[in-house]
XYZ file of C-alpha atoms in Angstrom:
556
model
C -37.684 3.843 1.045
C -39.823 0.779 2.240
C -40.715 -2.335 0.523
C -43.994 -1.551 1.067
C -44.094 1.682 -1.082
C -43.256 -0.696 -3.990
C -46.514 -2.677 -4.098
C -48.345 1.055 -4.217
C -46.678 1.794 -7.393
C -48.964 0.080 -10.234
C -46.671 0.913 -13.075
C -43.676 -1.102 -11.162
C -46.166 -4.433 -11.703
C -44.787 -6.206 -8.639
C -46.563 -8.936 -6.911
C -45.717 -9.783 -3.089
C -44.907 -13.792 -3.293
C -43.226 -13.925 0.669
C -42.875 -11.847 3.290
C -45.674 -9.842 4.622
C -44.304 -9.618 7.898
C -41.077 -8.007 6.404
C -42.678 -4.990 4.425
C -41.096 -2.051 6.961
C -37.325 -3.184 5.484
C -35.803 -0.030 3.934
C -34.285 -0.183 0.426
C -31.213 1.483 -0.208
C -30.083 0.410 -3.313
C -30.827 -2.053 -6.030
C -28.858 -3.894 -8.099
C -29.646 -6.400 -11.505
C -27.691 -9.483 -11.273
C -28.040 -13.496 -12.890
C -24.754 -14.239 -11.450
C -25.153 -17.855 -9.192
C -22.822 -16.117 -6.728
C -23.309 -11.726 -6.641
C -22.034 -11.592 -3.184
C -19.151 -9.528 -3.710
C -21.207 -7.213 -5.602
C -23.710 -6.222 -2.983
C -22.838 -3.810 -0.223
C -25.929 -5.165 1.727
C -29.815 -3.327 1.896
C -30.268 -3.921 -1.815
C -33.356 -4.896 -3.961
C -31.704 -7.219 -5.940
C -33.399 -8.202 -9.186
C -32.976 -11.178 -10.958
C -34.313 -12.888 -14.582
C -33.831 -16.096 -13.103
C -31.211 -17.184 -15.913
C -28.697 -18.622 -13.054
C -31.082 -21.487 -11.993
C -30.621 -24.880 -13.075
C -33.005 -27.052 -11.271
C -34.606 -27.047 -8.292
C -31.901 -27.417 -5.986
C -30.985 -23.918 -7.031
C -32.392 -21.706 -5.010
C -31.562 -22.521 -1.844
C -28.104 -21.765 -2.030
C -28.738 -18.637 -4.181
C -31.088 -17.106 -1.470
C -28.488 -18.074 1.263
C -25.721 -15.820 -0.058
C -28.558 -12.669 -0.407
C -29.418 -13.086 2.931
C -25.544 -13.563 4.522
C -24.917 -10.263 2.168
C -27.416 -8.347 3.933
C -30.252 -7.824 0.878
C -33.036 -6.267 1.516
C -35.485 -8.271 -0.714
C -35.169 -10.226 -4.103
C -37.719 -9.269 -7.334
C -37.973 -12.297 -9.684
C -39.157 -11.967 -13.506
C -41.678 -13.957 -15.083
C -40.477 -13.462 -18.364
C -37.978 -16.308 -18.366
C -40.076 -19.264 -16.401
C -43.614 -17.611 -16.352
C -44.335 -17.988 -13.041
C -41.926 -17.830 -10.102
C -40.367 -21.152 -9.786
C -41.862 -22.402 -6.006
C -38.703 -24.065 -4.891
C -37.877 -20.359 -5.014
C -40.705 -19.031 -2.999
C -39.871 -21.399 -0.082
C -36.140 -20.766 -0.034
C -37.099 -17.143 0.559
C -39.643 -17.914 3.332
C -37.271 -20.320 4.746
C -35.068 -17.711 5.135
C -37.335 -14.298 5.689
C -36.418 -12.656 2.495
C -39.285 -10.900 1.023
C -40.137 -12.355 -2.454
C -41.846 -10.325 -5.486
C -42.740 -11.338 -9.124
C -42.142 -8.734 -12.130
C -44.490 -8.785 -14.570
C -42.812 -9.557 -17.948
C -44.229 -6.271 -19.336
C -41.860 -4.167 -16.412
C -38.415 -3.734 -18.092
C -36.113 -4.195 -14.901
C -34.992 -0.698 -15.818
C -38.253 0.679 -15.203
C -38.064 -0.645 -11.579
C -34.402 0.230 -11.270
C -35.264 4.213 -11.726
C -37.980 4.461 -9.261
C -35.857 2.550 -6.445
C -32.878 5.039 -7.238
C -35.502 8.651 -7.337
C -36.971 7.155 -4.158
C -34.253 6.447 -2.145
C -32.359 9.289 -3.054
C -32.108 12.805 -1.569
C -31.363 15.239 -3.905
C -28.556 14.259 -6.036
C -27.261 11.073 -4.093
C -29.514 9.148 -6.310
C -27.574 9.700 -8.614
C -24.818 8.855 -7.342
C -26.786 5.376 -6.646
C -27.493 5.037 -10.265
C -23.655 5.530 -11.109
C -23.029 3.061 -8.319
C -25.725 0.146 -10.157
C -24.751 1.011 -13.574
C -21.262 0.102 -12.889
C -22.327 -2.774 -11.104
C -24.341 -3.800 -13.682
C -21.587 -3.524 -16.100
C -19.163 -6.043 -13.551
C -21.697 -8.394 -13.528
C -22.052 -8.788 -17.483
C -18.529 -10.146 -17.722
C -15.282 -11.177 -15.624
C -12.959 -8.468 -16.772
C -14.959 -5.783 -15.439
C -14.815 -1.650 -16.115
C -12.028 -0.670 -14.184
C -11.711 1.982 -11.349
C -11.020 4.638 -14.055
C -15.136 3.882 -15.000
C -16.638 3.990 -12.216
C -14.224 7.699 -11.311
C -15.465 8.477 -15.054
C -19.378 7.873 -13.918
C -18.972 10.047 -10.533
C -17.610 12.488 -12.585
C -20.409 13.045 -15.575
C -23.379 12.192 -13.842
C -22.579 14.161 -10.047
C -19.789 16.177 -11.297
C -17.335 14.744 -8.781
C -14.023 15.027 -8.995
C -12.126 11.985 -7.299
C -8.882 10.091 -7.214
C -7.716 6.208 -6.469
C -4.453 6.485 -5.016
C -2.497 3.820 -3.347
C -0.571 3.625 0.219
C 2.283 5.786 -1.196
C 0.098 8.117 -2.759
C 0.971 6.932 -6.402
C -1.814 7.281 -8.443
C -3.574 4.275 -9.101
C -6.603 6.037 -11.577
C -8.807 9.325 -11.978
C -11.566 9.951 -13.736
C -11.457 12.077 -16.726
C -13.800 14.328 -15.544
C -10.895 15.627 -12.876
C -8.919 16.868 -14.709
C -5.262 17.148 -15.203
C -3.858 14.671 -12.454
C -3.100 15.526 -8.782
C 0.105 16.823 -8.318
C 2.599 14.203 -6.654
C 2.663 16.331 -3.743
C -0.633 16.433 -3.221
C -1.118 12.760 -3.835
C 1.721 11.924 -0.965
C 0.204 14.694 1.264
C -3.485 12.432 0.887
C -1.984 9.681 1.423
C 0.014 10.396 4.546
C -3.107 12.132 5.872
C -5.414 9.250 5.591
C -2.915 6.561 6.734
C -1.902 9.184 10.313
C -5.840 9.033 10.613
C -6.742 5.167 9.692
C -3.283 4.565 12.757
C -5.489 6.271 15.531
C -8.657 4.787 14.755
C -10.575 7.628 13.386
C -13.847 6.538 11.399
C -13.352 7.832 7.337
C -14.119 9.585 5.357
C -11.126 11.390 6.505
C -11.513 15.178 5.063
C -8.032 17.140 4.462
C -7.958 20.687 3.020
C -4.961 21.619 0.990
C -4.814 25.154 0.508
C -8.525 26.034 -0.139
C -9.156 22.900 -1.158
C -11.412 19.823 0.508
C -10.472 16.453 0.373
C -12.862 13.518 2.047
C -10.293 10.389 1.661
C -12.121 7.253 1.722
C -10.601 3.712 2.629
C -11.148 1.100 -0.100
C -10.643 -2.030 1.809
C -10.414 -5.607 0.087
C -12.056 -8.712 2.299
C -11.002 -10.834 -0.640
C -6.947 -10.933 -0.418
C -7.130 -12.819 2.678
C -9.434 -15.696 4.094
C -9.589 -13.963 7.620
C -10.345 -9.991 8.403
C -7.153 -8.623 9.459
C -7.077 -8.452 13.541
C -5.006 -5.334 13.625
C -4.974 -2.429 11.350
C -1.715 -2.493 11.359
C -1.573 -5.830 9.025
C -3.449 -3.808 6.275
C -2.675 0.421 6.697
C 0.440 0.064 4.806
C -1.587 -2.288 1.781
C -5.382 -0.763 1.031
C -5.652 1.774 -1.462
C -7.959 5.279 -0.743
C -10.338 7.036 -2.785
C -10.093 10.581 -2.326
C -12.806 12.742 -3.070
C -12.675 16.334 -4.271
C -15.830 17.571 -1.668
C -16.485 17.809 1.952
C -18.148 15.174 2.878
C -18.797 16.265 6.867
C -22.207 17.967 5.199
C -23.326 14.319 3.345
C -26.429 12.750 4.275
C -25.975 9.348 5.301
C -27.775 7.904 2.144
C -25.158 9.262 0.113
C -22.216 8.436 2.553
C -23.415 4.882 2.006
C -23.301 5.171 -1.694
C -19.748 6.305 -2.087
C -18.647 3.549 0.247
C -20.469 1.358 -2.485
C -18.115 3.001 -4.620
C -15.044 1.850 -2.443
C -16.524 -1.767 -2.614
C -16.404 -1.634 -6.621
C -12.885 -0.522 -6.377
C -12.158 -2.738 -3.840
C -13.203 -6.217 -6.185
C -10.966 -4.559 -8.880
C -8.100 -4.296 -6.189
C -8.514 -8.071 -5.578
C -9.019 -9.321 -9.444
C -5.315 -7.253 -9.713
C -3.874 -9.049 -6.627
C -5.306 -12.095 -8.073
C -3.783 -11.782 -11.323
C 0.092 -11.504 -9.291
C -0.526 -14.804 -8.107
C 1.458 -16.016 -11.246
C 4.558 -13.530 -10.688
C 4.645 -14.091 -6.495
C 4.352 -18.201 -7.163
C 7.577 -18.111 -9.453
C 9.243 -15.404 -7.504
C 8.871 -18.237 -4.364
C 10.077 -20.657 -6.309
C 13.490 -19.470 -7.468
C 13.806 -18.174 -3.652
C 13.480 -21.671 -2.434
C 15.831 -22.772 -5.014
C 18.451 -20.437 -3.916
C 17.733 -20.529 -0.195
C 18.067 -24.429 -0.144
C 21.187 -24.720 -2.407
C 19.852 -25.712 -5.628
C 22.322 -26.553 -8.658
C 22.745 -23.249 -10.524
C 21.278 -24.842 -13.156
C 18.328 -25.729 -11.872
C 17.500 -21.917 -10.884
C 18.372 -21.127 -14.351
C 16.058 -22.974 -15.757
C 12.991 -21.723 -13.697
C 14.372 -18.089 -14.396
C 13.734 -19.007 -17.821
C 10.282 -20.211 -17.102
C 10.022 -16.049 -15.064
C 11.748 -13.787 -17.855
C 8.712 -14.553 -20.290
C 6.011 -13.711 -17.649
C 7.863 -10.905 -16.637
C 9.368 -9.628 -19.212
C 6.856 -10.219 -22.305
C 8.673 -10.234 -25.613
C 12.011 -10.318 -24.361
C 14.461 -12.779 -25.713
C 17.169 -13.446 -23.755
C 17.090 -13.755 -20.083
C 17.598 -10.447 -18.476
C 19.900 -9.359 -15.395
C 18.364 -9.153 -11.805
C 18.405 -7.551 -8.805
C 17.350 -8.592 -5.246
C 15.238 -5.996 -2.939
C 14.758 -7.234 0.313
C 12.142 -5.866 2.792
C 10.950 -6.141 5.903
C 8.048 -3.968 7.914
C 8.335 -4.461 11.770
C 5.999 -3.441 14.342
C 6.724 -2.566 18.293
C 4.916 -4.812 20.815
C 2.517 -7.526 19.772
C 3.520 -9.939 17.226
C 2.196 -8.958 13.923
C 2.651 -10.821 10.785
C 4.938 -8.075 8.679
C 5.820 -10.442 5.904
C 2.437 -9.859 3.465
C 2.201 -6.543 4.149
C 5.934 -6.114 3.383
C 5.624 -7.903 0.383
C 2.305 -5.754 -1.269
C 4.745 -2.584 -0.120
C 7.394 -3.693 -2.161
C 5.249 -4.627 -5.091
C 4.354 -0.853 -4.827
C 7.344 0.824 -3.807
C 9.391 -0.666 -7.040
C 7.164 1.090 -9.497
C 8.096 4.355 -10.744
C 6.186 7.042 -8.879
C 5.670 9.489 -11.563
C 3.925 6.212 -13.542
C 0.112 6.006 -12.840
C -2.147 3.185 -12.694
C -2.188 -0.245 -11.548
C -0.513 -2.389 -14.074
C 3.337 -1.409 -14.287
C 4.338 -3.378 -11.416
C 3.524 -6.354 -13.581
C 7.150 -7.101 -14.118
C 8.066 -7.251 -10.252
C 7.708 -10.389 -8.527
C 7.807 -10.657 -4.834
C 7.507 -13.096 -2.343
C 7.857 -13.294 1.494
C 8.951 -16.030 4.017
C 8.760 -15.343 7.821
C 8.742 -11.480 8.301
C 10.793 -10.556 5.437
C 9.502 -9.866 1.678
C 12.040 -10.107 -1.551
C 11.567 -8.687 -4.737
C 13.550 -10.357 -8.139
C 13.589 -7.057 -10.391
C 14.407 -8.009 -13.983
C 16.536 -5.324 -15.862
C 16.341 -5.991 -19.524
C 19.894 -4.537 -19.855
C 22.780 -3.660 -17.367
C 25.448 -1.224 -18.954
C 28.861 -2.464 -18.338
C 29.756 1.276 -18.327
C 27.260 2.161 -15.456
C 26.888 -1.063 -13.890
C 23.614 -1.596 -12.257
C 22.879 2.154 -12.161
C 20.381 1.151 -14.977
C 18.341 -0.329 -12.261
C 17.032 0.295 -8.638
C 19.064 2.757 -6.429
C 18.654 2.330 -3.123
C 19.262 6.152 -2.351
C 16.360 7.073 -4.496
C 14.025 3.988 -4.298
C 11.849 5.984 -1.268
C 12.642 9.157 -1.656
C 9.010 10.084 -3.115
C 7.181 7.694 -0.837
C 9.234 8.660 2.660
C 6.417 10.594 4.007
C 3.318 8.840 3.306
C 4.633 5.807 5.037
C 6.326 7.522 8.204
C 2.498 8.574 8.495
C 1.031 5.288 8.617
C 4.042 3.631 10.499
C 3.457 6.161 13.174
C 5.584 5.851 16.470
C 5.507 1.870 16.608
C 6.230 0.354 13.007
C 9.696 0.465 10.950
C 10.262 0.056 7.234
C 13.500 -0.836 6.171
C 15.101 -1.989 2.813
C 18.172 -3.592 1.065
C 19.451 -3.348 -2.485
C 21.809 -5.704 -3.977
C 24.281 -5.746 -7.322
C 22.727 -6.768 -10.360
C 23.923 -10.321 -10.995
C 24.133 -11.895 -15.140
C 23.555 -15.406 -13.950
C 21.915 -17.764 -11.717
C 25.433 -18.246 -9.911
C 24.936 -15.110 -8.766
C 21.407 -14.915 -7.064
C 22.454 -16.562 -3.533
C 24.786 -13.894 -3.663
C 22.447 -11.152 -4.665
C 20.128 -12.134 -1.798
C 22.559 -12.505 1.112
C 23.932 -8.893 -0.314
C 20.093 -7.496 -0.457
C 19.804 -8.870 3.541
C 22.945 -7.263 4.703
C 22.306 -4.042 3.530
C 18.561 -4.191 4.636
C 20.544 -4.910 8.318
C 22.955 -1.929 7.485
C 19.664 -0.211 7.098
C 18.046 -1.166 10.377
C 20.900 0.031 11.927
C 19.721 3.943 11.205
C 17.701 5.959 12.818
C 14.470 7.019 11.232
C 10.632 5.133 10.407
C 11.817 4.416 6.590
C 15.241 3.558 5.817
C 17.233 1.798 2.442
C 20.585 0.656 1.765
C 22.153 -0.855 -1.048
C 25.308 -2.850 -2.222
C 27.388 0.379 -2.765
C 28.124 0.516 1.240
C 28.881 -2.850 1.989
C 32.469 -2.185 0.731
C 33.058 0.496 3.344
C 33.340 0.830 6.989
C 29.619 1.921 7.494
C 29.241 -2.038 7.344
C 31.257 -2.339 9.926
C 30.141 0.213 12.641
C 25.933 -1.187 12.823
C 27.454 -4.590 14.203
C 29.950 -3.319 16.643
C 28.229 -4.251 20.432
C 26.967 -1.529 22.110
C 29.595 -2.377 24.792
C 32.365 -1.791 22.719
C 31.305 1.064 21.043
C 30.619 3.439 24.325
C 34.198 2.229 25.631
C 36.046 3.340 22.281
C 33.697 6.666 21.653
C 34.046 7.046 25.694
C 37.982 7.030 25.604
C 38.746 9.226 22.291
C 35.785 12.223 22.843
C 35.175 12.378 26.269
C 38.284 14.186 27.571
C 36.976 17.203 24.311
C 33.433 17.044 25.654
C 34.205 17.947 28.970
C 36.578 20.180 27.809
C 34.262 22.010 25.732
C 31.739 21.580 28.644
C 33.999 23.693 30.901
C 35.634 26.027 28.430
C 32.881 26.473 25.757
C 36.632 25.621 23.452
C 34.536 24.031 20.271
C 36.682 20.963 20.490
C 34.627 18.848 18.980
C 33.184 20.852 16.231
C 36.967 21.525 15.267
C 38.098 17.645 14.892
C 34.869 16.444 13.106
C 35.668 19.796 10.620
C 39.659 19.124 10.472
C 38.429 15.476 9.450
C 36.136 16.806 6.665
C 38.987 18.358 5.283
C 41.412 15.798 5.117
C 43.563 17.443 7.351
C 43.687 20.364 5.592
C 44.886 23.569 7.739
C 44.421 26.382 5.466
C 40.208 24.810 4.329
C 39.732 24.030 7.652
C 40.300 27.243 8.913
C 38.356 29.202 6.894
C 36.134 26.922 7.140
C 35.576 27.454 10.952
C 36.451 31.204 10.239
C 39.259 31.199 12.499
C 42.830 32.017 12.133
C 45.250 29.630 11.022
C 47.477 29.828 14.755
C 43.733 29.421 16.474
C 42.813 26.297 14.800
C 46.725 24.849 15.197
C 46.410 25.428 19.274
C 42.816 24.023 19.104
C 44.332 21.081 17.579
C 47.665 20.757 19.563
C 44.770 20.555 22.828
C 43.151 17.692 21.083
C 45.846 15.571 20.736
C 47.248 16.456 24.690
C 44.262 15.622 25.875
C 43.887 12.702 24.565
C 47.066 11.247 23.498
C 46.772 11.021 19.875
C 48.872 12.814 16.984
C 46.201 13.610 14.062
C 49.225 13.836 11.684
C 48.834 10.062 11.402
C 46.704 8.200 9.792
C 45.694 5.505 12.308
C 44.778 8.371 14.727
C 42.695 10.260 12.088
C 40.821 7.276 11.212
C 40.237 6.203 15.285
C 38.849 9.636 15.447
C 36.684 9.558 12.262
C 35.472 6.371 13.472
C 34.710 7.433 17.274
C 32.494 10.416 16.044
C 30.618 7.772 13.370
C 29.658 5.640 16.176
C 28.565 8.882 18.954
């Protein structure tokens, strides 16, 4: 609607103070606010209305009409029921700047107002949709905690009957409204996910719609300007980060009125997002800390102490200081330089929590922090079994089992994700230890094929250490000498050569497994065998030659 349709509404009692010239703006929302600051409230085209409670003096309003304008608002409504008249320090801040100016009667409830704007601007039931959006905006403005995604899913859900999901990079769910239902299946939620990060990697404009069986999904990005200072210059330094909203509809039929709205919706989320970053700060600033300590050789004393300054924060109620583990991460992108280390580090925050756990709030006992391109988690385990070790705590084999597809989606054909997993360590001592562990298997893992890939401290005791660091040189002379003589072999002869070593191998040697293994007779596989060894020399009765062997075809 225009402004100037609200000066032919008697009942509204609105009279025009500024702005004649700017009548023909359109309103598309409105929004009740005393804050000094409701910037990162407003979407931008709102009527914002205001009882005037936030000004001081004079010197006020300047400053207060600034941020409306710089957030895009359509025009500002003042009540007269706090000052009587509209302050005029006010009315020339707003012609100073070209926002249109209007005084409420004090006998016009701002509710009264609030209705019209949301049946005018509406179409059918998107206005609605824009009352849900300036109740819950309403409610964020009353107090710092705020309502939470789960109100503003719960509000979508009684008043439009909408059916919608916040679910984070991974697809864990982050919050649903009640109205939904019984949760998403994790499937589902990983399918959404790795749908709307493949489509956010080439560029496409959201909402993203995905149909699951019969089902429509319209994914919507909920992007935070507040976790950083500057807008990110490539999407790849926030696709792996931002949560999504998805949607139980198909949005491709929407009218743009109400596509607007639900991206209002993303912006609520999106200040929730932030207050939760905001409240890690604590958890990432001791996490840094200790890993300066460590890194720089501090007295093990000295880290002991300031790990019992962490186990309090993160580890409420606990006595005694816990055991730890180290997770090292790193995300690294093909081509230009992009900075992987805070994107790394809000993965890992994510990736630790238990997938089958919704909601925000359980990785409150995680703290990471990242230095150059690398991020590294200290994960308190309240108790290590000395029966099972640190299988009480993260497992390198399982850590991304459940989140594997998601992010080979948004890491597309140009980004890697790789991980390390150290010991569990009892002491301070220990943690230099712990973190040089963590960054050799994270290299162990690099050394793998594949977009996501973890190791942990279980391999470093075996040769797999050992073949990722052998030069490329070296490694196509040894494979070159020991299997090339079978491959051509097999090449000319179709003989199965190799497929009978690497199966003689499996089965340490065994004749009578290996054979019926391979289905062959027992005289077959000794003459396939006895062809190996002339052609190249070796004896695989001993065990020098077996393991040359094993190790050629690890490193092919």
């Amino acid at each position: 609607m225009r402004l100037r349709a609200l000066l032919d509404t008697d009942a509204l009692g609105l009279k025009l103070l500024g702005g004649e010239d700017e009548l023909d703006r359109t309103v598309r929302g409105v929004m009740t606010t005393d804050l000094r600051d409701p910037s990162r409230y407003l979407a931008g085209g709102e009527l914002v209305l205001t009882g005037l409670a936030w000004r001081r003096d004079a010197d006020d309003s300047e400053p207060f009409v600034r941020i409306l304008v710089q957030a895009g608002v359509t025009a500002l409504a003042a009540g007269e029921a706090e000052l009587g008249d509209v302050p005029e320090d006010l009315v020339v801040a707003c012609a100073r700047h070209r926002l249109p100016l209007f005084a409420v009667h004090e006998s016009v409830a701002f509710a009264t107002i609030t209705e019209h704007v949301v049946r005018q601007v509406s179409g059918e039931r998107a206005g609605d949709l824009a009352a849900v959006v300036d109740r819950h905006r309403r409610m964020m403005t009353s107090g710092p905690a705020g309502g939470g995604p789960d109100v503003v899913l719960d509000l979508l859900g009684t008043d439009l009957d909408l059916r919608a999901w916040v679910l984070s990079p991974t697809g864990r769910l982050i919050a649903g409204s009640k109205a939904a239902g019984p949760a998403l299946p994790a499937e589902a939620c990983a399918r959404l996910a790795g749908e709307h990060l493949a489509a956010t990697r080439t560029g496409r404009r959201g909402p993203h719609r995905v149909l699951l069986g019969a089902t429509t999904y319209s994914l919507f990005p909920v992007r935070s300007t507040g976790r950083s200072p500057q807008p990110a210059r490539d999407v790849r330094e926030t696709v792996l980060s931002d949560w999504l909203l998805a949607v139980e509809a198909d949005a491709g039929d929407w009218p743009e009125e109400r596509l607007d709205l639900l991206y209002g919706v993303t912006q609520l989320i999106a200040v929730e997002r932030d207050r939760r970053d905001a409240a890690r700060t604590v958890r990432r600033r001791l996490a840094q800390e200790v890993l300066e300590l460590v890194q720089t050789g501090a007295a093990p004393a000295e880290i002991a102490a300031r790990l019992r300054v962490a186990a309090p924060v993160l580890l409420p109620g606990l006595g005694a200081a816990p055991h730890w583990q180290v997770v090292v991460a790193r995300v690294d992108w093909e081509g230009e330089e992009i900075e992987g280390g805070p994107v790394a580090q809000a993965l890992l925050e994510e990736v630790l929590v238990d997938p089958a756990v919704a909601g925000p709030e359980h990785s409150d006992r995680i703290a990471v922090a990242h230095t150059g391109g690398e991020a590294i988690a200290l994960v308190p385990l309240p108790a290590v079994s000395s029966e099972h070790g640190s299988e009480t705590g993260v497992l390198a084999e399982t850590l991304l089992e459940s989140v594997r597809t998601p992010l080979t989606a948004g890491l597309d054909d140009d980004g890697r994700l790789t991980l390390g997993v150290s010991a569990a360590v009892h002491s301070a001592e220990g943690l230099r230890g712990a973190l040089e562990e963590a960054r050799h298997a994270r290299r162990v893992a690099a050394a793998r094929p594949g977009r996501v890939c973890a190791a942990g401290h279980q391999e470093l005791a075996s040769h797999v250490l050992l073949l990722p660091f052998v030069p490329d040189d070296v490694r196509r002379a040894f494979t070159a000498r020991l299997l090339d003589p079978l491959r051509d072999y097999d090449r000319r002869h179709r003989a199965e050569l190799i497929p009978t070593l690497e199966a003689f191998l499996d089965c340490d040697g065994s004749w009578t497994r290996c054979a019926s293994r391979l289905h062959l007779h027992v005289n077959t596989l000794r003459y396939r065998v006895g062809r190996i060894e002339q052609l190249t020399g070796r004896d695989l009765s001993r065990l020098e030659d077996k393991l040359d062997f094993f190790l050629a075809l690890r490193m092919s």
